[in-house]
Amino acid sequence: MLNKSSLISADQALPGRTTPIEFEDKHFIHHTPLSSKPSAGQDQLLIGMGCFWGAERLFWRLDGVVSTSVGYAGGFTPNPTYQEVCTGKTGHAEVVRVIYDPKVLPLRTLLQAFWENHDPTQGMRQGNDLGTQYRSVIYTYTDEQQTLAEQSRAEYQALLSEHNKAEITTEITPAGDYYFAESSHQQYLAKNPQGYCGLGGTGVCFL
């Protein structure tokens, strides 16, 4: 029986498919194409902090965020479905792709929202959501993002340690492939305002 709290290896992963999962390529709030890449002067980052529904809402509300979408990253299975990711047999985490203007929203401010709004010490879970898909991750696109994210992790760990909190388990690595989730998951809490949001921080501020 698969232990959903342990990451699988590539040879254990589901085969997936060559054809991308179909989704409506339109942001429910901004009415812009979800698949648009960052324009000149914009950056992107993949962030996982548990269930991606509440995490996406957190970031689309920040000044300087140009677009958000939810999807799967960090695993092995190409073009997975949500049901496949939930089995723990893809290796993917639920993530939010955040496209942002760093002149309006510095990366440090974006990372502050990340650290303060979930518990990065929980390993393969977030609250009552159990499994590798709910792990805390930051997937970067530039060396500068990687360096700043690692520095912020060290800073936040020092703050957590002052409050006798556990060690951070957040995975910080260069981004690989990003696969868009199905339309029903995109901007879920805008479509379902009373829907589930599992976000909850440690109570320790990132200064």
Coordinates of C-alpha atoms in Angstrom, one line a residue, residues 2-9 12-13 48-51 71-77 84-95 122-126 128-137 139 169 171:
L2 CA 1.3 3.4 -1.0
N3 CA 2.3 5.7 1.8
K4 CA 1.0 9.1 0.6
S5 CA 3.4 10.9 3.1
S6 CA 6.5 9.6 1.2
L7 CA 7.6 10.9 -2.1
I8 CA 7.6 8.3 -4.9
S9 CA 10.5 7.7 -7.3
Q12 CA 6.9 4.4 -9.5
A13 CA 5.1 7.3 -11.0
G48 CA 3.0 25.4 -2.9
M49 CA 1.5 25.8 0.6
G50 CA -1.1 23.1 0.9
C51 CA -4.4 23.1 -1.0
G71 CA -1.5 23.5 -11.3
Y72 CA 0.9 20.7 -10.6
A73 CA 4.7 20.7 -10.4
G74 CA 7.7 19.0 -8.8
G75 CA 6.8 15.5 -9.7
F76 CA 7.2 13.1 -12.6
T77 CA 3.9 12.4 -14.3
E84 CA -4.0 11.2 -10.2
V85 CA -2.2 13.8 -8.1
C86 CA -4.4 12.9 -5.2
T87 CA -3.2 9.3 -5.3
G88 CA 0.3 10.4 -4.4
K89 CA 1.6 8.5 -7.5
T90 CA 2.7 11.5 -9.5
G91 CA 5.2 13.2 -7.1
H92 CA 3.6 16.6 -7.9
A93 CA 2.7 19.3 -5.4
E94 CA -0.3 21.5 -5.8
V95 CA 1.1 24.9 -6.7
Q122 CA 4.7 20.1 8.5
G123 CA 6.4 18.0 5.9
M124 CA 4.0 16.1 3.7
R125 CA 0.9 17.8 4.9
Q126 CA -0.8 21.1 5.7
N128 CA -5.7 18.2 8.0
D129 CA -4.7 17.8 4.3
L130 CA -2.3 14.8 4.3
G131 CA -0.1 13.7 1.4
T132 CA 2.9 14.8 -0.7
Q133 CA 0.8 17.0 -2.9
Y134 CA 0.3 19.4 0.1
R135 CA 4.0 19.9 0.9
S136 CA 5.5 23.4 1.2
V137 CA 7.5 24.3 -2.0
Y139 CA 10.1 26.6 -7.4
T169 CA 10.6 21.5 5.5
E171 CA 11.5 22.5 -0.7

